[in-house]
Coordinates of C-alpha atoms and ligand atoms in Angstrom, one line a residue:
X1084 CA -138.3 146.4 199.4
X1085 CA -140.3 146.2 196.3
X1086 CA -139.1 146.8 192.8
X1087 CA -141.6 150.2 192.7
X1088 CA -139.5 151.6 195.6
X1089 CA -136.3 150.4 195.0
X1090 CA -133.4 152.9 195.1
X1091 CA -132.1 152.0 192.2
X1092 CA -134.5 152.3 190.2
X1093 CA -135.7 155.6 191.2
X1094 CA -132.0 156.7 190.2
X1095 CA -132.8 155.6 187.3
X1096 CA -136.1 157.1 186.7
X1097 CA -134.3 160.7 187.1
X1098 CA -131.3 159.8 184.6
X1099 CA -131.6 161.1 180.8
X1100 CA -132.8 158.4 178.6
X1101 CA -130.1 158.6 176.6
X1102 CA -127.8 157.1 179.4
X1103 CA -129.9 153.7 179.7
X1104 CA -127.6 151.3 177.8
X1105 CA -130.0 150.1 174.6
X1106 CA -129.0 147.0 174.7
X1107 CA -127.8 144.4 177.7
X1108 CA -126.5 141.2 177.5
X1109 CA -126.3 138.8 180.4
X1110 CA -124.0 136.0 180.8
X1111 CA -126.0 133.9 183.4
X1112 CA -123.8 131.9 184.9
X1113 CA -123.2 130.4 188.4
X1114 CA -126.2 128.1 188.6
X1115 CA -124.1 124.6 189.6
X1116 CA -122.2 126.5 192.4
X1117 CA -125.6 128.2 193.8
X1118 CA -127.3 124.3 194.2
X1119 CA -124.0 122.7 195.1
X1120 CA -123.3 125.4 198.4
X1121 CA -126.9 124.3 199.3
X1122 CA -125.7 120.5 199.0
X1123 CA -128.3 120.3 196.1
X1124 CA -128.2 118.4 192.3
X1125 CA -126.9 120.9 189.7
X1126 CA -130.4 120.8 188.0
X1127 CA -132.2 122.9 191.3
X1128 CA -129.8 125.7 190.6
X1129 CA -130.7 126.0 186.7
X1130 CA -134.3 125.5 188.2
X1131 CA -133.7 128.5 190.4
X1132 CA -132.3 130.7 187.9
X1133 CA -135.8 130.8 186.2
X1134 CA -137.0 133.6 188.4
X1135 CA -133.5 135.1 187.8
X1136 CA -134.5 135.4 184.2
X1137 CA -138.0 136.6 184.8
X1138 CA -136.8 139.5 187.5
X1139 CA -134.3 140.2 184.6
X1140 CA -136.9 140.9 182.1
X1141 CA -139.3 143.2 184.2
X1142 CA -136.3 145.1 185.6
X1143 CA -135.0 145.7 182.3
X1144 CA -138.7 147.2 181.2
X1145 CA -138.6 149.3 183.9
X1146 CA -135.3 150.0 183.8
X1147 CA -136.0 151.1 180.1
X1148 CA -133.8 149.0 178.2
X1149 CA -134.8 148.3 174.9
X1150 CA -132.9 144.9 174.0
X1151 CA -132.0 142.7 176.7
X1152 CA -130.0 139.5 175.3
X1153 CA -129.3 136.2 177.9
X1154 CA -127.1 133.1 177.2
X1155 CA -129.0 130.7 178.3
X1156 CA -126.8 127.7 176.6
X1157 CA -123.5 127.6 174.6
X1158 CA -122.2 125.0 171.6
X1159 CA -119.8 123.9 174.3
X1160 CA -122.3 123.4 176.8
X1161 CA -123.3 120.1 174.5
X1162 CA -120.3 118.7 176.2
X1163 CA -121.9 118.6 179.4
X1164 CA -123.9 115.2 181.1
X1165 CA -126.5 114.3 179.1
X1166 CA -129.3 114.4 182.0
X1167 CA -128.3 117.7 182.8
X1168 CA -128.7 118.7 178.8
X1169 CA -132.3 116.8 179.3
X1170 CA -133.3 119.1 182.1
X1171 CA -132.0 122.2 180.3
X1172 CA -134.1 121.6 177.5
X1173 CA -137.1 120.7 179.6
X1174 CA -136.5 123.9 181.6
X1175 CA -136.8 126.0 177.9
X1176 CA -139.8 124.3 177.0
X1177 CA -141.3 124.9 180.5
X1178 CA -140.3 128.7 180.1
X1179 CA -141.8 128.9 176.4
X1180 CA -145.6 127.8 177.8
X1181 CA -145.3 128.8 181.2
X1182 CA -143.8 132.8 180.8
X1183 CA -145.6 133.1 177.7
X1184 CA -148.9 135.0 178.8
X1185 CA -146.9 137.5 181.0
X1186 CA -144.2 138.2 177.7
X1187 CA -147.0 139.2 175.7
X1188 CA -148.9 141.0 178.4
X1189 CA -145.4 142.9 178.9
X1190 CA -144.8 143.6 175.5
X1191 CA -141.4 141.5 175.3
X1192 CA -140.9 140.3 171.8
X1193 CA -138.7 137.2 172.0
X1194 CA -136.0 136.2 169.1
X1195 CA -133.5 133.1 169.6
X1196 CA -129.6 133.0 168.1
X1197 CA -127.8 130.2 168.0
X1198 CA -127.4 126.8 166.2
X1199 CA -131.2 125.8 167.1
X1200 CA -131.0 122.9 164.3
X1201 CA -129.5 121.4 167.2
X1202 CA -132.1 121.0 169.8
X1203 CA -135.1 118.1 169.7
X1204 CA -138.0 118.5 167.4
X1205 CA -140.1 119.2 170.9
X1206 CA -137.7 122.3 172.0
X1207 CA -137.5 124.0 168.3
X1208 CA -141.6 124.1 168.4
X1209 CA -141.3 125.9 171.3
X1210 CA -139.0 128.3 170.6
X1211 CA -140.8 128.8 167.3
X1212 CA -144.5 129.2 168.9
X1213 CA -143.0 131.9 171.1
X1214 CA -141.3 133.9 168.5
X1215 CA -144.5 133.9 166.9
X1216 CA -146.9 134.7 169.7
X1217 CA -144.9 137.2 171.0
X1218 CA -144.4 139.2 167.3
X1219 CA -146.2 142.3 168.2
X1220 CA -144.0 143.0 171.2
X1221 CA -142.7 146.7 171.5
X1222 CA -141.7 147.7 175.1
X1223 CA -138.4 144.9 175.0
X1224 CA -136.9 142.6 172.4
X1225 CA -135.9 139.9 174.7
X1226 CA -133.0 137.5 172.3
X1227 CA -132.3 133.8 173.8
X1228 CA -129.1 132.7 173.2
X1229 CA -129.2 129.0 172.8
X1230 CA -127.1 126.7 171.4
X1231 CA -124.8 129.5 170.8
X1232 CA -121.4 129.9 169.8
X1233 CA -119.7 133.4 168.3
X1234 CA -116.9 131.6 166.5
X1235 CA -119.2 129.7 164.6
X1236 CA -121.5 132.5 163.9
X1237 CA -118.5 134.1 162.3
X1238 CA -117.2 131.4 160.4
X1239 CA -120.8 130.7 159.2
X1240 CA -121.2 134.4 158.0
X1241 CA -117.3 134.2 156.5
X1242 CA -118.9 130.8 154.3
X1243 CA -121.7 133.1 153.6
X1244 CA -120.0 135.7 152.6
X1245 CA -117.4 133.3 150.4
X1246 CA -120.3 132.3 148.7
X1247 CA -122.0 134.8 147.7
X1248 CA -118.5 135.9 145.5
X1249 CA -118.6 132.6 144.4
X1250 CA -121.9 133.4 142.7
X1251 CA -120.6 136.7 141.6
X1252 CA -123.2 138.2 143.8
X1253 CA -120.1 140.3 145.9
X1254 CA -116.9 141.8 145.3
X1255 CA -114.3 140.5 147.9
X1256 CA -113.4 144.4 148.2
X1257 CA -117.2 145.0 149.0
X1258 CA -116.8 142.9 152.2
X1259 CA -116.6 145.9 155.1
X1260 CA -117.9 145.6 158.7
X1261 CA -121.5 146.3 157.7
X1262 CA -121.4 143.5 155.0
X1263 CA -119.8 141.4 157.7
X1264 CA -122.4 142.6 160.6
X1265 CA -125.3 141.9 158.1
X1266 CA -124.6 138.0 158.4
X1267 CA -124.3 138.0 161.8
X1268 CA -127.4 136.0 164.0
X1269 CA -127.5 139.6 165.6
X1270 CA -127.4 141.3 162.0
X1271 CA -130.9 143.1 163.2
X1272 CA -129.9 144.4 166.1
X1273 CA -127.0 147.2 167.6
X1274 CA -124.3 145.4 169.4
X1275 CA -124.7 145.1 173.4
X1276 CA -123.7 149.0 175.5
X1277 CA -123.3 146.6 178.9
X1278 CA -122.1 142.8 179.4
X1279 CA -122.8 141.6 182.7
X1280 CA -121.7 138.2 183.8
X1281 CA -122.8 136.9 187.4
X1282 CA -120.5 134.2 189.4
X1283 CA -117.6 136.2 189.3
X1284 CA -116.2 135.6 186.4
X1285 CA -114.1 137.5 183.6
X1286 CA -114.7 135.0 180.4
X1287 CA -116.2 135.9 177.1
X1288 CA -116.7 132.2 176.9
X1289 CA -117.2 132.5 173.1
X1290 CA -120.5 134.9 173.6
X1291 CA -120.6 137.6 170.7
X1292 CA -116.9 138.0 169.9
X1293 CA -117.6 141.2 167.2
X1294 CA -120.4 142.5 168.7
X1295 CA -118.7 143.1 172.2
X1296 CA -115.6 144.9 170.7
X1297 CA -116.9 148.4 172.6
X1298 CA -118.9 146.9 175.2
X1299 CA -118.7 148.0 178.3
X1300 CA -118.0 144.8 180.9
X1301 CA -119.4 143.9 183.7
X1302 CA -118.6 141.2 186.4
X1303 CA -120.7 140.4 190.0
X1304 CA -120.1 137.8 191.8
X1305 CA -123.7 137.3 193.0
X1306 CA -124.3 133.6 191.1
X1307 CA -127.4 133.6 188.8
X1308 CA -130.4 132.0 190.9
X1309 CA -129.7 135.0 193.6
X1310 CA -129.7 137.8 190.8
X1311 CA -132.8 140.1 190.8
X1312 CA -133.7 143.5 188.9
X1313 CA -132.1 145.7 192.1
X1314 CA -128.8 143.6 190.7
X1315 CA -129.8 145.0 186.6
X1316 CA -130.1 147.9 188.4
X1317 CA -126.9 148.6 189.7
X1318 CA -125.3 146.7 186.9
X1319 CA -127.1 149.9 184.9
X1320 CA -126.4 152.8 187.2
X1321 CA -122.7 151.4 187.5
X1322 CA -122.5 151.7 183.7
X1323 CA -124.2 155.2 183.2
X1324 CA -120.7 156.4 185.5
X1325 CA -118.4 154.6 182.4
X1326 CA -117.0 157.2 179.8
X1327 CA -117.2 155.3 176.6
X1328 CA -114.7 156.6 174.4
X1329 CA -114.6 154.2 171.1
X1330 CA -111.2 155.1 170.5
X1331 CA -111.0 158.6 171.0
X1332 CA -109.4 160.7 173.5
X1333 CA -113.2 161.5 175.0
X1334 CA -116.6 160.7 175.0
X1335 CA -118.0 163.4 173.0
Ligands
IPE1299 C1 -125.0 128.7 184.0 O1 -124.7 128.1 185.2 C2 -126.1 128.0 183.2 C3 -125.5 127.3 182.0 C4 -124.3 127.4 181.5 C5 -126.5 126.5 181.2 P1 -123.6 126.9 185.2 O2 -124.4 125.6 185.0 O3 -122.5 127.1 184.3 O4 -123.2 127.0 186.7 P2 -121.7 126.9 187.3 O5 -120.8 127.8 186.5 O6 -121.3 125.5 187.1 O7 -121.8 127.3 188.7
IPE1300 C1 -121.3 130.4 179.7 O1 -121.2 129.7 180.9 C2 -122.5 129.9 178.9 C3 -123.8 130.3 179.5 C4 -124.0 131.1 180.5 C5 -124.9 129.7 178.8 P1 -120.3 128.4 181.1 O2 -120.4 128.1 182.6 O3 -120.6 127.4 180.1 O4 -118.9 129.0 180.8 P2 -117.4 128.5 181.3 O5 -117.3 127.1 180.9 O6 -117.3 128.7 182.7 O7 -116.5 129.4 180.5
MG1301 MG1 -120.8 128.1 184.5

């Protein structure tokens, strides 16, 4: 079955644009337990998920979704064995030359959040040479989420924010949600309609604590290196069938 005929994206097709959730974020998790079932190293499974991410992205442009976010590697995730660290960050570089051409021949305009002063002089190049190549992009922002941690996004905008009083800049009564949201990584962007998080999991895992207050969640169990669009598609569908109330006592 190709992605041209695939049911769910023919559903999709005949749905009102204003159903299509704006913005996705994917928690794409489950790569360890994909290689270790297949008695391989952890690494083949993070290796694996690369056409996970690239199915991800062309589903989600022809799925019509304008902003698809993916955490690709947490603050926490520092923690882990340094070789395994060494082949994540070899895996981004490899992603930044080797995906580039087709991004820009898509249209995917790519943005990273997270604490990037982090990574190796090597892996901030690349992230910065495909930010900028990839500046004219219109059909789907595409935001990398590396090195990222929501509590210490907020507790970076909170210092922010305390010092900007400080210089008399801001009233501490002037600090509301949009002040708030404004120092946010994510300040350009709306907050996330769908979460999806493969491996079957239900963890936030410190992903974008404010921005997901109305999100709608979503948990598969199929483990990141076997997720393809036909998955973003039913994630999608699955969503359109939610009633999103924000409080009130209906949608609309
Ligand atoms: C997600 O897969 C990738 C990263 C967190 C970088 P994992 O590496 O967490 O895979 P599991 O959860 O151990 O199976
Ligand atoms: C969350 O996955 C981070 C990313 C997908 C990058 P983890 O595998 O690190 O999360 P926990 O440890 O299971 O909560
Ligand atoms: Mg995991």
């Amino acid at each position: 079955m190709t992605s041209e005929t695939s049911e769910g994206l023919d559903l999709i097709k005949r749905l009102d644009r204003a159903e299509i959730p704006t913005h996705v974020a994917v928690i794409m998790d489950g790569n360890g337990r994909w290689a270790t079932e297949r008695g391989l190293p952890r690494f083949e499974g993070h290796r694996a998920g690369m056409k996970s991410v690239r199915e991800v992205v062309e589903g989600a442009i022809e799925a019509g979704v304008g902003i698809l976010t993916l955490f690709a590697f947490s603050q926490e995730n520092w923690q882990r064995p340094a070789p395994e660290i060494a082949f994540l960050m070899e895996l981004l570089k490899h992603y930044a030359k080797a995906e580039l051409r087709d991004l820009v021949k898509n249209g995917v305009r790519v943005d990273v959040v997270g604490e990037i002063e982090r990574l190796g002089r090597a892996e901030r190049a690349a992230i910065d040479s495909i930010i900028s190549a990839t500046r004219e992009g219109n059909k789907l922002q595409l935001i990398l989420a590396i090195s990222y941690s929501s509590r210490r996004e907020l507790m970076q905008a909170a210092q922010r924010l305390a010092e900007r009083v400080a210089a008399g800049e801001l009233l501490p009564s002037e600090i509301d949600e949009s002040a708030f949201q404004a120092e946010l990584y994510t300040a350009p962007w709306p907050d996330p309609d769908l979460l999806i998080r493969t491996s079957g999991e239900y963890r936030i895992s410190n992903f974008m604590l404010w921005q997901l207050a109305y999100t709608e969640l979503y948990s598969t169990p199929v483990l990141w290196p076997d997720f393809r669009r036909e998955h973003l598609f039913e994630a999608v569908l699955e969503y359109t069938k939610r009633e999103r109330r924000f409080g009130r006592i209906s949608a609309r």
